[in-house]
PDB file of C-alpha atoms in Angstrom:
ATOM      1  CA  UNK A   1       0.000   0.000   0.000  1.00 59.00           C
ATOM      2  CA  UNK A   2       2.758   2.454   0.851  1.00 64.00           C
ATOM      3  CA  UNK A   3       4.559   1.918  -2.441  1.00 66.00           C
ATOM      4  CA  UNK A   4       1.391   2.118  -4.386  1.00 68.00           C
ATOM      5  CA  UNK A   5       0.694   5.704  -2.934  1.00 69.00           C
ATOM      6  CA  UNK A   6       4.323   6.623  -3.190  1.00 75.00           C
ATOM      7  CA  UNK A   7       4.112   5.922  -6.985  1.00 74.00           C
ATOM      8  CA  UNK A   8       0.647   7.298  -7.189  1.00 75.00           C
ATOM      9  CA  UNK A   9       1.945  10.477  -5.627  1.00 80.00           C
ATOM     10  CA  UNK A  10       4.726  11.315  -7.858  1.00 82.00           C
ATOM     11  CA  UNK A  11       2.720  10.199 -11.024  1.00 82.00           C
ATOM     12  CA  UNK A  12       0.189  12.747 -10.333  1.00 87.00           C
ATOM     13  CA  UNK A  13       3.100  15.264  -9.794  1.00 91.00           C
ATOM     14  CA  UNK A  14       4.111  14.528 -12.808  1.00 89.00           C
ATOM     15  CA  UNK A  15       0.972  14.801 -15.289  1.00 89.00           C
ATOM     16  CA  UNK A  16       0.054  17.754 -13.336  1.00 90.00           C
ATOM     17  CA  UNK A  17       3.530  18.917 -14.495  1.00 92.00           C
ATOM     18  CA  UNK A  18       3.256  18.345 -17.818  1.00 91.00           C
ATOM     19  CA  UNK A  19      -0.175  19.984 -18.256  1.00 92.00           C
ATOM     20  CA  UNK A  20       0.916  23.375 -16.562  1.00 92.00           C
ATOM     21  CA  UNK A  21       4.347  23.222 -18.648  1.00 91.00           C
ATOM     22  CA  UNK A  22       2.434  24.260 -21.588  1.00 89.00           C
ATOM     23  CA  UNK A  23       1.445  22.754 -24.926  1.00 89.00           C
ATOM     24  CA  UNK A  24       4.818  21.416 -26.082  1.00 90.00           C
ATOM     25  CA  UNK A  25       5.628  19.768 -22.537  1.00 92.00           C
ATOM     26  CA  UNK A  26       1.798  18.679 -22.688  1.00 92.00           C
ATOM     27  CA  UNK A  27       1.026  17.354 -26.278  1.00 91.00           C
ATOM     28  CA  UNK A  28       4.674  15.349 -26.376  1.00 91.00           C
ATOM     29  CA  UNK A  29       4.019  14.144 -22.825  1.00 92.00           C
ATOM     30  CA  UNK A  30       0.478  12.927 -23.829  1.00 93.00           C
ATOM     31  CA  UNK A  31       1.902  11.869 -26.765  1.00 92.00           C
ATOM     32  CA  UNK A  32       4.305   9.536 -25.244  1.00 93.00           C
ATOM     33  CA  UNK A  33       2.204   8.436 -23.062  1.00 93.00           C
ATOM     34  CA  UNK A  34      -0.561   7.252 -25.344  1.00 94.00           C
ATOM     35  CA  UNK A  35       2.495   5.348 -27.393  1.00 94.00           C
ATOM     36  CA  UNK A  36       2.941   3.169 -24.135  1.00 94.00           C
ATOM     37  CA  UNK A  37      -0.428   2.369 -23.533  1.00 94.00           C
ATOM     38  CA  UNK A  38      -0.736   1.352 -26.692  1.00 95.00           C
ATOM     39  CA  UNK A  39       2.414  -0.380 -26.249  1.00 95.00           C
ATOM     40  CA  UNK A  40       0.898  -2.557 -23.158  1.00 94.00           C
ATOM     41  CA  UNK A  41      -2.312  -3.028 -25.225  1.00 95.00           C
ATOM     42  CA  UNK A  42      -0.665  -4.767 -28.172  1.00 96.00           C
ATOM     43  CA  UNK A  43       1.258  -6.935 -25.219  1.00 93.00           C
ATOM     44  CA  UNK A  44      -1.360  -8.230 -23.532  1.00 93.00           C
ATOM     45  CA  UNK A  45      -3.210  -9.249 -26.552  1.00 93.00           C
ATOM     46  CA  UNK A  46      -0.632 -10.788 -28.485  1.00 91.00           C
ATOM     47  CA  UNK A  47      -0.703 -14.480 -29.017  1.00 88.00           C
ATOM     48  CA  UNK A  48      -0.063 -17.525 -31.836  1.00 86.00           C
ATOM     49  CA  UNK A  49      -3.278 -16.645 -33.067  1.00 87.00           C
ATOM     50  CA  UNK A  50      -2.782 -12.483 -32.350  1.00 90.00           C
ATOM     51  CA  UNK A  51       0.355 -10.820 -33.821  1.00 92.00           C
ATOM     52  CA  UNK A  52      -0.772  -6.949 -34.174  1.00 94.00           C
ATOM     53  CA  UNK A  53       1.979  -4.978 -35.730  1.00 94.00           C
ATOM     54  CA  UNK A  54       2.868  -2.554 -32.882  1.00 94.00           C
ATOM     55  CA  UNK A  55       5.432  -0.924 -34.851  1.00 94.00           C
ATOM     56  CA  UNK A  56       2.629   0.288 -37.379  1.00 95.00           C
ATOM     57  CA  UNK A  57       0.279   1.091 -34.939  1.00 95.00           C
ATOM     58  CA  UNK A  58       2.366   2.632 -32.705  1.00 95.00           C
ATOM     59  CA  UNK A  59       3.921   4.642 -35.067  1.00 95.00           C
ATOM     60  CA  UNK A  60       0.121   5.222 -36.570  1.00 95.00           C
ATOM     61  CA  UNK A  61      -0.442   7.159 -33.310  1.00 94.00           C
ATOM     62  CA  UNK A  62       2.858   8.908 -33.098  1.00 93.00           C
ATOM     63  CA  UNK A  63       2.280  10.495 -36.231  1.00 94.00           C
ATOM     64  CA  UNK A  64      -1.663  11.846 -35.836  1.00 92.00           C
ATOM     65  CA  UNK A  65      -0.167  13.275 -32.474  1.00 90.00           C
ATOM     66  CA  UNK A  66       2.767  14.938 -33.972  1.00 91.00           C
ATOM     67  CA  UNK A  67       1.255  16.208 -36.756  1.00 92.00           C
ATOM     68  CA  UNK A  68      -1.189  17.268 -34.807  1.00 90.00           C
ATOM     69  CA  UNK A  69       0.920  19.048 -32.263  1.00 88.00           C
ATOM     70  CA  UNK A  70       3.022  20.709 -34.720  1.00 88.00           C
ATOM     71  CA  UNK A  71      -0.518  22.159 -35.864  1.00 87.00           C
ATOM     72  CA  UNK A  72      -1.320  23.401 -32.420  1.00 85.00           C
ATOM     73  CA  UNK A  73       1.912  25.031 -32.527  1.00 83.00           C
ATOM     74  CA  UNK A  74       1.663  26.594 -35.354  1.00 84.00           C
ATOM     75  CA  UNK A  75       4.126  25.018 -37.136  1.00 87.00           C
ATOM     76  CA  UNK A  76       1.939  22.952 -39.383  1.00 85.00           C
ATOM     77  CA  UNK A  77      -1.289  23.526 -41.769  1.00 88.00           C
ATOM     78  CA  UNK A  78      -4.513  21.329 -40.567  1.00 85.00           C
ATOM     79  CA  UNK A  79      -3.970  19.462 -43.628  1.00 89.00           C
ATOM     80  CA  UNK A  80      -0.868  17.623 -42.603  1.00 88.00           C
ATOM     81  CA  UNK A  81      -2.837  15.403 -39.608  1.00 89.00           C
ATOM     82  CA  UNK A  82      -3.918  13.356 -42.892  1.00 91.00           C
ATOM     83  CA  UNK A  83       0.018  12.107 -42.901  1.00 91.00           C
ATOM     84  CA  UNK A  84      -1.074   9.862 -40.401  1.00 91.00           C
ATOM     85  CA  UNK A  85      -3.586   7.914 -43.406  1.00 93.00           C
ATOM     86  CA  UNK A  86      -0.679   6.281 -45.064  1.00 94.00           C
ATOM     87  CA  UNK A  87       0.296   4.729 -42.194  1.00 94.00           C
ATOM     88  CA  UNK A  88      -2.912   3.425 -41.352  1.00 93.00           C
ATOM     89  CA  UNK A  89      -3.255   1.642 -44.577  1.00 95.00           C
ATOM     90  CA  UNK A  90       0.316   0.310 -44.460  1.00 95.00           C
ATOM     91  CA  UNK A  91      -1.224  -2.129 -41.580  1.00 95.00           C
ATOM     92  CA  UNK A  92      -3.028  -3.660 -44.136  1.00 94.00           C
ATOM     93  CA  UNK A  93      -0.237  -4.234 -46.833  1.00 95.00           C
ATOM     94  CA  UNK A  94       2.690  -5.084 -44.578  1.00 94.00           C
ATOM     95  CA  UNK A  95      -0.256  -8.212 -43.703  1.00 92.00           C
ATOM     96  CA  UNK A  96       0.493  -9.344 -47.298  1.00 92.00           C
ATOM     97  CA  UNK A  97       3.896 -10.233 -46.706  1.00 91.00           C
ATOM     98  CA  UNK A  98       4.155 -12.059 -43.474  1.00 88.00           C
ATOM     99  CA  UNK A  99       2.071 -15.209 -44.442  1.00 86.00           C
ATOM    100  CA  UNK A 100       0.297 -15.405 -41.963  1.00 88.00           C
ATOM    101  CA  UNK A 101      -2.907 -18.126 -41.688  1.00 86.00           C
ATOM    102  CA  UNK A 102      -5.258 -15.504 -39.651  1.00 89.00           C
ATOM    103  CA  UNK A 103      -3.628 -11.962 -41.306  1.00 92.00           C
ATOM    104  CA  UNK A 104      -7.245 -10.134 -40.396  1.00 93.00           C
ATOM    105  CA  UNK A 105      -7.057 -11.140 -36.651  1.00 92.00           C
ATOM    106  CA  UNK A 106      -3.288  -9.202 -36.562  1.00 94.00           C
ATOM    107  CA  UNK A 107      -4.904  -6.194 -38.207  1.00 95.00           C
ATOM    108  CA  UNK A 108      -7.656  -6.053 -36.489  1.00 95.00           C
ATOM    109  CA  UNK A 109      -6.021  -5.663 -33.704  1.00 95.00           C
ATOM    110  CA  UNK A 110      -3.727  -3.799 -34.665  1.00 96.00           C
ATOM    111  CA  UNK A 111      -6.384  -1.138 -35.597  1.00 96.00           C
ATOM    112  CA  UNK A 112      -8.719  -1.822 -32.347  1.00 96.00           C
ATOM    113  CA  UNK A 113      -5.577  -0.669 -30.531  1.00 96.00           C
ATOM    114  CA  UNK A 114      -5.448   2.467 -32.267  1.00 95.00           C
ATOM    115  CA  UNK A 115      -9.126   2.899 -31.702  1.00 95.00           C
ATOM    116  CA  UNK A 116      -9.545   1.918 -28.145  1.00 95.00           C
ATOM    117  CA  UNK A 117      -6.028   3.561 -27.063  1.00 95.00           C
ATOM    118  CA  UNK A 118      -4.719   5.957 -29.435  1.00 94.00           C
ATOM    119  CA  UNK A 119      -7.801   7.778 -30.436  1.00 94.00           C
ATOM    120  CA  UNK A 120      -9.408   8.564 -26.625  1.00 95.00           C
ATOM    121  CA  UNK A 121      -5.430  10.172 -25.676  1.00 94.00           C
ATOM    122  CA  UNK A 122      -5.664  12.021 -29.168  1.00 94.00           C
ATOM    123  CA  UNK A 123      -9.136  13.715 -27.738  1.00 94.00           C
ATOM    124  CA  UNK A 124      -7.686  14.056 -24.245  1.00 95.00           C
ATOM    125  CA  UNK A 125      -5.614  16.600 -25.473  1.00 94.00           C
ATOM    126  CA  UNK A 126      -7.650  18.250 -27.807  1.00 93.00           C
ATOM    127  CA  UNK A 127     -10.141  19.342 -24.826  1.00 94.00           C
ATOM    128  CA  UNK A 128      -6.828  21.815 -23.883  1.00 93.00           C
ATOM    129  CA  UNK A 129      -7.424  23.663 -27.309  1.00 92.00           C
ATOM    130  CA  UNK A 130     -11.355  23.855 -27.321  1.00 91.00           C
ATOM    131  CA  UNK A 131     -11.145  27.633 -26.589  1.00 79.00           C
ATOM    132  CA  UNK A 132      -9.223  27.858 -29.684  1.00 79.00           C
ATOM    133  CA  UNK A 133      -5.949  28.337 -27.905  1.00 83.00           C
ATOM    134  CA  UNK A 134      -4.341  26.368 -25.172  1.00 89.00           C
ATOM    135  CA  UNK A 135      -5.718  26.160 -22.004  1.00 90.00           C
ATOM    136  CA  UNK A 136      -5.117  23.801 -19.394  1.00 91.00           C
ATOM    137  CA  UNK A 137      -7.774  24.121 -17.577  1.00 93.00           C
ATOM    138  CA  UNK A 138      -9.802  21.631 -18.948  1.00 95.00           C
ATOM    139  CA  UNK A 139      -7.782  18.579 -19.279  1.00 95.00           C
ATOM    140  CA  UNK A 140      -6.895  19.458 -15.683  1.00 95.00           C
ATOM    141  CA  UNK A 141     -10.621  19.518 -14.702  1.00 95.00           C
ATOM    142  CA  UNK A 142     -11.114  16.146 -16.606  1.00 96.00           C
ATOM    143  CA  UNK A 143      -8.371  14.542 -14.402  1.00 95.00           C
ATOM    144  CA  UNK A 144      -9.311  15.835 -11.285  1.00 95.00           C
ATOM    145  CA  UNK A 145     -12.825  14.840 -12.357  1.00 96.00           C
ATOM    146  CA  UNK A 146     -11.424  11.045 -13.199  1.00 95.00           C
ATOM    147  CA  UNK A 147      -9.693  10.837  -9.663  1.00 92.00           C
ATOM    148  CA  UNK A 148     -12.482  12.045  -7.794  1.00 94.00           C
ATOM    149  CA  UNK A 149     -15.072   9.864  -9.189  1.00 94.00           C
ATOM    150  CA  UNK A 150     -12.654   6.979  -8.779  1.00 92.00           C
ATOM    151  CA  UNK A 151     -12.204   8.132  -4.823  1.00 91.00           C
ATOM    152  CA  UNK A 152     -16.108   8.713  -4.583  1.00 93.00           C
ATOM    153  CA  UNK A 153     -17.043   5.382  -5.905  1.00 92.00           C
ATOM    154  CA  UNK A 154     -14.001   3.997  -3.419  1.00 90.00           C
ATOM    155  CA  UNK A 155     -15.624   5.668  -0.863  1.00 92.00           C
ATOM    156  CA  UNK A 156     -18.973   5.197  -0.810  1.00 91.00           C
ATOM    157  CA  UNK A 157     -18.100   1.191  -2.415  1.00 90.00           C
ATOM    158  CA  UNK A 158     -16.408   0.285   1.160  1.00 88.00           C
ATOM    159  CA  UNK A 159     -18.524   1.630   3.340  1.00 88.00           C
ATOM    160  CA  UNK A 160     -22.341   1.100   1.749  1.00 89.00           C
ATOM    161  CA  UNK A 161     -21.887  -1.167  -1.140  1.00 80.00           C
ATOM    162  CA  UNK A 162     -24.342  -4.022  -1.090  1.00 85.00           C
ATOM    163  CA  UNK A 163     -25.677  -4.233  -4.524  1.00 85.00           C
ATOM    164  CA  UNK A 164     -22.693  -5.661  -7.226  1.00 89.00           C
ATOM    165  CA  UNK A 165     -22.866  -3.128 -10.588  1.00 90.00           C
ATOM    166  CA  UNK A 166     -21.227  -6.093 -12.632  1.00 86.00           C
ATOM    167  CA  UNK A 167     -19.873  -8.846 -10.658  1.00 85.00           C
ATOM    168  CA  UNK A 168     -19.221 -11.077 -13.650  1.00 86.00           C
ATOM    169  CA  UNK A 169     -16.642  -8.716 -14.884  1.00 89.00           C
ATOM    170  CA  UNK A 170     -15.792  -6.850 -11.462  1.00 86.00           C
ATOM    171  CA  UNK A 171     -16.808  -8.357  -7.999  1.00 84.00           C
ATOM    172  CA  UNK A 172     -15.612  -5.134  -6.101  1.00 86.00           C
ATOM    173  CA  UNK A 173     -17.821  -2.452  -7.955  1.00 89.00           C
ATOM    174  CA  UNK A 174     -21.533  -1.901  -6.520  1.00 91.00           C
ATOM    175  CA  UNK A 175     -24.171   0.337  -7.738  1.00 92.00           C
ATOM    176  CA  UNK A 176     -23.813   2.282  -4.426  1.00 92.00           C
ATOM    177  CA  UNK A 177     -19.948   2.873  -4.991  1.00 92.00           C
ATOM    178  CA  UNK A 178     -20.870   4.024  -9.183  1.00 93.00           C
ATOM    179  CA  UNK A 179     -23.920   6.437  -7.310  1.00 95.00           C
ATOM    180  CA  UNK A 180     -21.026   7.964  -4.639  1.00 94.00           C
ATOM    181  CA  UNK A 181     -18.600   8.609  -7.679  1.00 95.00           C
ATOM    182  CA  UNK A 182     -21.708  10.561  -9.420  1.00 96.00           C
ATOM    183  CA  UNK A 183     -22.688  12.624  -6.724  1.00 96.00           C
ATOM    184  CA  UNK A 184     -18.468  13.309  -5.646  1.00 96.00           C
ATOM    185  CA  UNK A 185     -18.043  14.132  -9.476  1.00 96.00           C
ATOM    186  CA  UNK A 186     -20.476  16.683  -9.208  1.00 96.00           C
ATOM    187  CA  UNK A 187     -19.687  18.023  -5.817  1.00 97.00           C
ATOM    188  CA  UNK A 188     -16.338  18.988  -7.362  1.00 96.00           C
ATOM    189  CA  UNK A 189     -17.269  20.215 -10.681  1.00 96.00           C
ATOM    190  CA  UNK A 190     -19.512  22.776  -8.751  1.00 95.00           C
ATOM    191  CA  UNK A 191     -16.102  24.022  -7.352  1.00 94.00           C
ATOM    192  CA  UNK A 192     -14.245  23.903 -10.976  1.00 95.00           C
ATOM    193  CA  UNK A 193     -16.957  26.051 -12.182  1.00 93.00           C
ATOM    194  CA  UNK A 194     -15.422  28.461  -9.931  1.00 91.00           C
ATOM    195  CA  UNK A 195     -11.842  28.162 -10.689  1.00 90.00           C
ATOM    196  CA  UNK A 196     -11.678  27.081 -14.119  1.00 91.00           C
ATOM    197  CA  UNK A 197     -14.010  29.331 -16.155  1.00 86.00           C
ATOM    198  CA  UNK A 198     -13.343  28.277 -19.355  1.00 89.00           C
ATOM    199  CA  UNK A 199     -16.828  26.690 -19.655  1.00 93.00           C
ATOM    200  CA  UNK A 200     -19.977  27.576 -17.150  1.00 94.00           C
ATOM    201  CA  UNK A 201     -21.047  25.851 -14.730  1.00 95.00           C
ATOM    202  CA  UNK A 202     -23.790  24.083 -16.409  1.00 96.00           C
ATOM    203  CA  UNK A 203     -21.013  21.839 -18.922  1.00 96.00           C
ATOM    204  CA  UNK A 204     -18.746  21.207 -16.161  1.00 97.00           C
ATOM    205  CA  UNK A 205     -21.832  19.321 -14.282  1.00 97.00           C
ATOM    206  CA  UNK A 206     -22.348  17.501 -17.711  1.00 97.00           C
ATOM    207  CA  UNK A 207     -19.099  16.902 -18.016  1.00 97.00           C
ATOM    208  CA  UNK A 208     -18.636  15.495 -14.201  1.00 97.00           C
ATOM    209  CA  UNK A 209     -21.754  13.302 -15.239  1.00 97.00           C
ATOM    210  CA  UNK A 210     -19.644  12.268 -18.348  1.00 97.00           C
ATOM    211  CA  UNK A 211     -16.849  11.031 -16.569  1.00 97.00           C
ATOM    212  CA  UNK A 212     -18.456   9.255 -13.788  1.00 96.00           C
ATOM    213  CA  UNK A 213     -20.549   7.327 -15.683  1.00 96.00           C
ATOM    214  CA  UNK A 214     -18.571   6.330 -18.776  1.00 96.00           C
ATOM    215  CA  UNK A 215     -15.406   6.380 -16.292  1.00 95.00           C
ATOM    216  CA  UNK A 216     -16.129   3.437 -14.644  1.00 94.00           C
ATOM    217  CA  UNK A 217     -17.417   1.694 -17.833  1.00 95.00           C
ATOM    218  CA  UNK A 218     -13.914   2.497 -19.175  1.00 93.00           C
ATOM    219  CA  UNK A 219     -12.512   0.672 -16.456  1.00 93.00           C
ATOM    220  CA  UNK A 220     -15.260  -2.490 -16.513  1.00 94.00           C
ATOM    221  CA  UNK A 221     -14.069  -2.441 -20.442  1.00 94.00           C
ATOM    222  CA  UNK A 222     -10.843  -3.014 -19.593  1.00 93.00           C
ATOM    223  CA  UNK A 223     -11.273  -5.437 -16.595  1.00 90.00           C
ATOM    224  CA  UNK A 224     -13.408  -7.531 -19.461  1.00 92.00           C
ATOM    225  CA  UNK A 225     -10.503  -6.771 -21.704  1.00 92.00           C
ATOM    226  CA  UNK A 226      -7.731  -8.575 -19.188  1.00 90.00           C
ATOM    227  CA  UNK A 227     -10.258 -11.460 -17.935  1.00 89.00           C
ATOM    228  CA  UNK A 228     -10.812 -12.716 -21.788  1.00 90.00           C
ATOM    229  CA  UNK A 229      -7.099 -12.730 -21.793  1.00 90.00           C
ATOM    230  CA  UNK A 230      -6.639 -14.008 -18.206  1.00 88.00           C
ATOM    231  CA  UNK A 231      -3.902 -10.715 -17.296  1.00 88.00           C
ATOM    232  CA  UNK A 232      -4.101  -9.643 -14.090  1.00 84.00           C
ATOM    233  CA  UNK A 233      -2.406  -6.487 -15.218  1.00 79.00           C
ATOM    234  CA  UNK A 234      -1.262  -4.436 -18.390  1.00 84.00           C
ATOM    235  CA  UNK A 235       1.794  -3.950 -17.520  1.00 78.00           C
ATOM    236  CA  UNK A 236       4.722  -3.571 -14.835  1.00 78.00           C
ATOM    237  CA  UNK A 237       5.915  -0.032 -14.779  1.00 79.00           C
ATOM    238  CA  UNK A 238       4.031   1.686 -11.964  1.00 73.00           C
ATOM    239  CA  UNK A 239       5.116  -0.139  -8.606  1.00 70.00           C
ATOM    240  CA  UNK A 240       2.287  -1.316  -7.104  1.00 64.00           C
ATOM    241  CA  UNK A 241      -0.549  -0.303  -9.577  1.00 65.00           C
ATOM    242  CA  UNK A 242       0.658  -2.067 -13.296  1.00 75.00           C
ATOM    243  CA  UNK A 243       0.627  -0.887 -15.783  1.00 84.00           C
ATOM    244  CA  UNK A 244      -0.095   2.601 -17.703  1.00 89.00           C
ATOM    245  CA  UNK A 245      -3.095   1.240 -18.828  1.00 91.00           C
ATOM    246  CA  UNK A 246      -4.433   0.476 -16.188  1.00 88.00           C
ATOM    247  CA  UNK A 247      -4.574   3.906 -14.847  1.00 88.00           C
ATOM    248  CA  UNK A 248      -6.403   4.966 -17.634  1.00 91.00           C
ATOM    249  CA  UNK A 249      -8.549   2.677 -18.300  1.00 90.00           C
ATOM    250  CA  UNK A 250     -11.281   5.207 -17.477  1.00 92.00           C
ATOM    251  CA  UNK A 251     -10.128   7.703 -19.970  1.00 94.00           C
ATOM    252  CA  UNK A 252     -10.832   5.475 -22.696  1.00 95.00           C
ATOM    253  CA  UNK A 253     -14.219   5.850 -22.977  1.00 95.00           C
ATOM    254  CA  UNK A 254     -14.977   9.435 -20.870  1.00 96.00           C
ATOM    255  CA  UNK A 255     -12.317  10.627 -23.112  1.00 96.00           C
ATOM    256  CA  UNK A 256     -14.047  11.035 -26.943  1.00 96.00           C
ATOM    257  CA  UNK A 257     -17.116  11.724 -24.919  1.00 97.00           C
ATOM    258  CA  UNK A 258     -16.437  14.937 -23.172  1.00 97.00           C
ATOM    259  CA  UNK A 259     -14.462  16.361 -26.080  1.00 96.00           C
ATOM    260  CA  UNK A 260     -17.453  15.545 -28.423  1.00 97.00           C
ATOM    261  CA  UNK A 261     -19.773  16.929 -26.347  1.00 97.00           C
ATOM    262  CA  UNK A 262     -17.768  20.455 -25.270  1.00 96.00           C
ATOM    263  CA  UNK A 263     -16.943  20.327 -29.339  1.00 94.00           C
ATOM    264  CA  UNK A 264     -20.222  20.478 -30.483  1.00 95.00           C
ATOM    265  CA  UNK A 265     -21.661  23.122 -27.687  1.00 94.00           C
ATOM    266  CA  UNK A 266     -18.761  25.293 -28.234  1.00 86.00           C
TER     267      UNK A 266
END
């Protein structure tokens, strides 16, 4: 427990870090830290029967944030993000020549990674540019938003938690626990609204609502994800939590969400 909150700490320190840096220090950390997750993804589904081509998808997702980024910075035209399309379709051809007996199951997961991992990280950081211009306000908000659902549903999970939300996939999660991340989620964004005004009060409640809800179906994705493969964890690099997927799992989902919604109401 000690070295899980000792990492957990320092972590935070860290991504909080790289969102107040600024856009470089925030789109290459993001960046980065998408390409590992993706990294663990393509591990923990790889098998005889599963070879996705992480160097192609990887690489995929390095290139639509980089392109991207160098947008945001000013440095590129929009119309250089459709570098990334080559790429893509590369995954199919470079099936052709490794004769393989299933070559659709390797590129189908090599795109589902891309999908499920890449793709929710690429909207992540697009909520710091909704405004037009950076701001870090709002991928700050969405984190504190993820933890504190996470901490509410902890919460209210331990000490009123009768009723199992989906005990097939995840014994430990009750409807109670899923109702105290809500109402925490909430609670907080009421206080965001009067911090972080780069959106009323109104969309950060929506948002809250967002990311409590499709938070911890993130997470029950990815616990379904890692019992169908019978993993206990993504990966190994965060003493005493696994991997970087694992930690967030419920961005995944929330992710593409809140940026669609706070896209289309801006």
């Amino acid at each position: 427990m000690k070295t899980r909150a000792i990492t957990g700490f320092f972590f935070i320190i860290v991504m909080v870090g790289a969102m107040l840096l600024g856009d470089a220090v925030f789109l290459g950390f993001f960046s980065l830290l998408s390409a590992w997750c993706l990294y663990e993804f393509y591990g923990i589904v790889s098998s005889e029967d599963r070879r996705p081509s992480k160097a192609l998808g990887i690489l995929t997702t390095v290139v639509l944030f980089s392109t991207t980024a160098l947008y945001s910075l000013g440095i590129f035209e929009a119309k250089y993000i459709l570098l990334c399309i080559p790429f893509l379709l590369a995954i199919y051809i470079q099936a052709l020549y490794q004769k393989r007996d299933f070559p659709f199951n390797d590129i189908g997961f090599t795109i589902l990674g891309i999908l499920y991992v890449g793709f929710p990280f690429y909207c992540f950081t697009r909520l710091g540019y909704i405004g037009g211009s950076f701001n870090h306000f709002l991928p700050l908000g969405f984190m504190i938003l993820l933890w504190t659902s996470d901490t509410g549903a902890y919460l209210a999970g331990r000490s009123l938690g009768k009723h199992k939300l989906f005990e097939r996939i995840s014994p430990k999660k009750t409807w109670e626990g899923f109702i105290g991340g809500i109402v925490l989620a909430v609670l907080v964004s009421l206080c965001l609204a009067h911090y972080f005004e780069t959106i009323p009060q109104w969309q950060w409640i929506i948002v809250a609502m967002i990311i409590a809800v499709f938070g911890t179906l993130g997470d029950l994705v990815e616990s379904m994800l890692k019992r169908s493969l019978n993993v206990k964890d993504s990966g190994h690099i965060l003493p005493g939590h696994g991997g970087l997927l694992d930690r967030f799992d419920g961005l995944l989902i929330a992710g593409p969400l809140v940026y669609l919604f706070l896209f289309l109401v801006n």
